[in-house]
Structure formats: structure tokens, C-alpha cells
Amino acid sequence: MKTINKTLLALGIGMAMTANAADDRYVIQVDAEHKGVVKALAKKMGGEIHAEGKHFFSATFSGKDLAAIKGLLNNPHIQLIEEDAKRQLMGYSDDVGDPRYSQISPYAVYQSQANQLTLQANSGVKVCVIDSGLDRSNADFLWQNITGDNDIGTGQWDQHGGPHGTHVAGTIGAADNGIGVIGMAPGVDMHIIKVFNANGWGYSSDLAVAAEKCAAADANIINMSLGGGRPNSTEENAFKAFTNNGGLVIAAAGNDGNNVRTFPAGYESVMMVGANDANDQIAPFSQYPACSIIYSGKNNKNNQQILDTTCVEVTAGGVDTLSTYPADMAVASVLNADGQVLGSSGMGYAAQGNVTGNGYYMGLGKATDSGADGKVCLIDRGEISFNDKVMNCEASGGIGAIIINNVAGMVYGTLGADTTTRIPAVGATLEDRSAILAASAFGVEISTSDYGFMSGTSMATPAVSGLAAVLWSNHPECSGSDIRDALKKTAFDAGANGRDDYFGHGIVKVADAHQYLLNNGCKATPVVDIQLTTQTYAGKRGEQVELNWSGATTRKVNVFRNGVMMTATANDGGFVDTLNNPYGIYTYHICEDGTGNCSDISSVTFN
């Protein structure tokens, strides 16, 4: 899965909604029958009309305050003029601090209610992480609770094959130990299987073997922040067996921002996870395949069933996710203003270093300024590149640079690979601009760290795996299907009303899922396992494909060829499909009539 490395950290927890005038914009309440007259007057006074209701409209009057507007629009048909208060998304943020010296809860912990439910120790819940290994250099794990399997091709499970697996494992189970980050299920038992080779990929057969190893390690949950574009029946059978035995398999939807179904996430036995950001918005990279639909009834048209197990089922935080890294493989940025740690992001390709000094405001930093000599440059974003701003700061004798955003949120930027700067430079939020400009003493640091950011459905998937582990530890009587169902039924509906292709059922809320299980209990019923075989032979009317199955429990079954339903037939264990001059690969599967329970795909080939 694609990752985006960003540097560290530090935004305050909370949700914000401001009530300040938005760009001199005001709401004018009027008599409905005279709204046109007042609008014309507002336009004559230089107003730009925006939103309109039956008894009001809003307008912007550049450079004029509320008192001036009331004076300009002194009209008997106006009932009230007030500031048009700005509203912002109610988002979540990481804790303030430096994870090298204090413990940080990533925003998704709050967003998904992981802080409201406690992992029950010794519950027997174990998460199997199939990834690139977990590096033992990171101290933010309870290593006595972690085991793994070595592989002759990929090496030792506790030596990383890149930072991805360590980051994923930290999101699941980083310990509650006062440093670093805290996972969704802090300290949960984990079993690590390293499947990726040095080039960062493996095969579907490797995953099938890994599923068997997860089962042998007594894992309840499999996490896979990985995927590819082609299904494989051996791989599918392995995960179906794990699910049928009461387990839960969770995989990433993919990061190409399209509607393509990836695998193993696209198998019915696997829970597909998409990614959202801290503001409950879908991540632009999160894939959104449409669900499979089974048609039944008269002429196979009257009834349809959406299989929500073949598309995104839930989402969790996966944008700018802070988690564990192998030693010194991440980059930390720390901004200190008069002793207060503020949110920052190290500019890409900025020099590493740790500087302290008084601040000097350089405006937009469009030219050198001798007043910055020996000081930390405070620069507003805009008009010229980040690199030009930092180079002007350095040419002025500045020892470090802080670039303040000109829109809400953090500056995530780069100076470019061709920069020649030798000073550290960080981005800061627009929300902290006043505090920065009011401060006198600054510290700016960019250095290596064991904690860093990644983005992707790869990051959302371990969040859901950790949340599932916490939930299951509180309800050990449940099956994996019960846990999966509870997470879906209680997810926050963040997208279009009801289930949609982007969010599925919504953003996971684990405390709500816990209450749901307290109220409704668990079914813990096993999934019916349908076995299908196919064989070919020549018949009088053409080539024939004989299907034989067992395990279906409904009166009729639906027969599919190449993903399209052919017919509904009696559940007598056999069906013959006759083909006229067939060529190439034909796939078949059957499903119980009126349910989403289907066999694996069985293929035949004609040359």
C-alpha cells in the first residue's frame, strides 16, 4: 500500500467552531416581500450576495465592519443585521507533545472511541500482522506479548523490511507506557509474519501460507495492509477457512482513489477497510469499489441483494497517522515558542538541526532582511516558493525558519530536492499564527526519530484491527463475524445517507459497538461452507462444464458464470452448463438463494 511520510507532530486535542465574521460577510434578515429591494440596496453599497433564504440573505462588504453596514443599510424592511459566523468541520487532532519524551494519542484514537474502551488482558485475543516485519529496536511494544514466524525468503520477523510493518503494528498495539504513541489496543498479543521480500512485494500463495501460520499461532484477527488486483482461489480459500473457524480477516481497500476492487480485501470472507481523515472526510486516495449484487426471483430480476462484504465495509483514520518506526527512520520536527510546544511539520529536504533564538517577522519572506541576522525567521505562506522563503531567511543570516500557513491547518511542504539550505525549516498552522507572532524566543528542531507519519488505507486497516481486538476482548463469547457485524451496525454514517461505496457503513465507533453487543449479544453462528468443483467434457451440443457442490442449505442455489448469474436451480448438488465454441478461462461459483453465502470460484480453460 502507498504511504506518505510526513514529519512530526504536535497539535492540541479538540473540536473547534468559531464565531468570527468571515471576510466581512454579514447576514441580513428582511421582510420576505421586500427582500428584492434590500438586495438591490446592498448591491448598490458594494455588497456581494451569497446564500439566500426566504427571509434572509448573506452578503460580503469588503473592508466594512458591522456598525458601518448597519449605517449603510438603514432601511425599515431590514429586521436584523449580524455577522455571518464561520463554521468549521469538527475534527480530531493528535495530542500535543514530542513522542520521544511523552506519550501521544493519535487523532484516530479519539475519533474511533478507542480511549473509551479498555483492552481486557488475558482475554486470549491475538492479532496476526502479515506485513514487512516488526523492528525490535522500537521500545514502544510489550515484546513479551509478541511472537512471529521467520521465512527463508524474507528473513527474521523482528527485523524490519522497511518501516511499513512497524508502523502498522504500532497502530494496532503500541504500549501504554508513557512514551511514544498509544495503539488502538495497547499491549495486545500479536503474531508477526514477514511476507514481503526486499523489493516490497510477495505472492498470493505467501498470504495463503501466512493465514495457516496465523491459525497455528491461535490468532483471532488477521491484519493485511496490502493488496493486488487479481483474485486467487487458493488465497481466498485460506482466508475463508480462517473466517469459517470463527476468525476475522481485515484488509486494506487500496490507495489509487478509484473504484477498482483489490484482493484480498475483495473476498467475501475479508473485511474491506477504507480511510478517512481527522475531519470525518473520506481520504482522496481511498478506493471505493461497488458492492457485488446477486439477483434472484422471477427471471432473476425481481429481487436483488447487495453483498456489502465485497466492498468497503467501514473506515478509520488513515491520513497523517502517527505511529512507530524502526530506529531513526522517521524525521521529527519540534517547534517551541516561549516554552510552549506548537504543532509543526518539517519541510521536506530542510536541513536537520536544533536551533534556538529570538524571532524576527519577515512578512512573506520575498527579500533578504538584515534584521533576521542570528534569529529565527517568522514567515507567512504565499506568493513565492517555500524554498525561496527559506533561502532568503538564510541569506539574511537567519538560523531557522517557521513558515505559517495562510489557510486553516498545517503546512505540509517541501523545499525540493535541489535546495541548498543549511538551516532547519518547519511549517506551522494558521491557528497558531497569533501565538507565534506574539512570542519572542523560539526553538526549531528537525532530527531523526522512531515515530513518524504515514497515510493510506494501510494505516486505517490496523486501526480497525486494533479496535476489533479491544471489542473482542470485552466480548470473548463472540465470533469474528459478530465483531465484524457490530462494527458495521454502529459505525458513524459520515457519507451519503446509509451505506455508500466510499465509507461503507461509516467510521468505526468502538464504544458504540461495545454497547450494541451488551444490548444484543452475539450469534456466534458459523458460516456455511459451500464446496464447488468443476470438470469439462465434450457433449453432443458443445463443450459442457459440470458443476458439483455440497454444503448449501437453501432450497435453490444461484449459478454464476464469469461473475454473472446464469440461473437459479434446485439445490441437488449438480448442474451442467453447455457452451458453444468456448475459448479462454471461464469462472463459476454458486450462492445460496437469498443469502450472500457463496462458494469459492472454480475455473475451467478451453484452448
Coordinates of C-alpha atoms in Angstrom, one line a residue, residues 18 32 51 67 107 129 172 227 256 286 479 521 527 585:
T18 CA -15.5 29.8 15.6
A32 CA -39.9 38.4 2.6
A51 CA -26.6 32.5 0.4
A67 CA -21.5 49.2 12.5
Y107 CA -6.3 11.5 16.5
V129 CA 0.1 -9.0 11.3
I172 CA -2.6 -1.9 16.5
G227 CA -3.3 -5.9 -1.8
D256 CA -5.5 4.6 -6.0
S286 CA -9.2 5.6 -0.6
S479 CA -17.2 -14.9 16.8
G521 CA -25.5 -10.2 22.4
V527 CA -20.7 -19.5 8.2
I585 CA -11.0 -19.1 -19.0

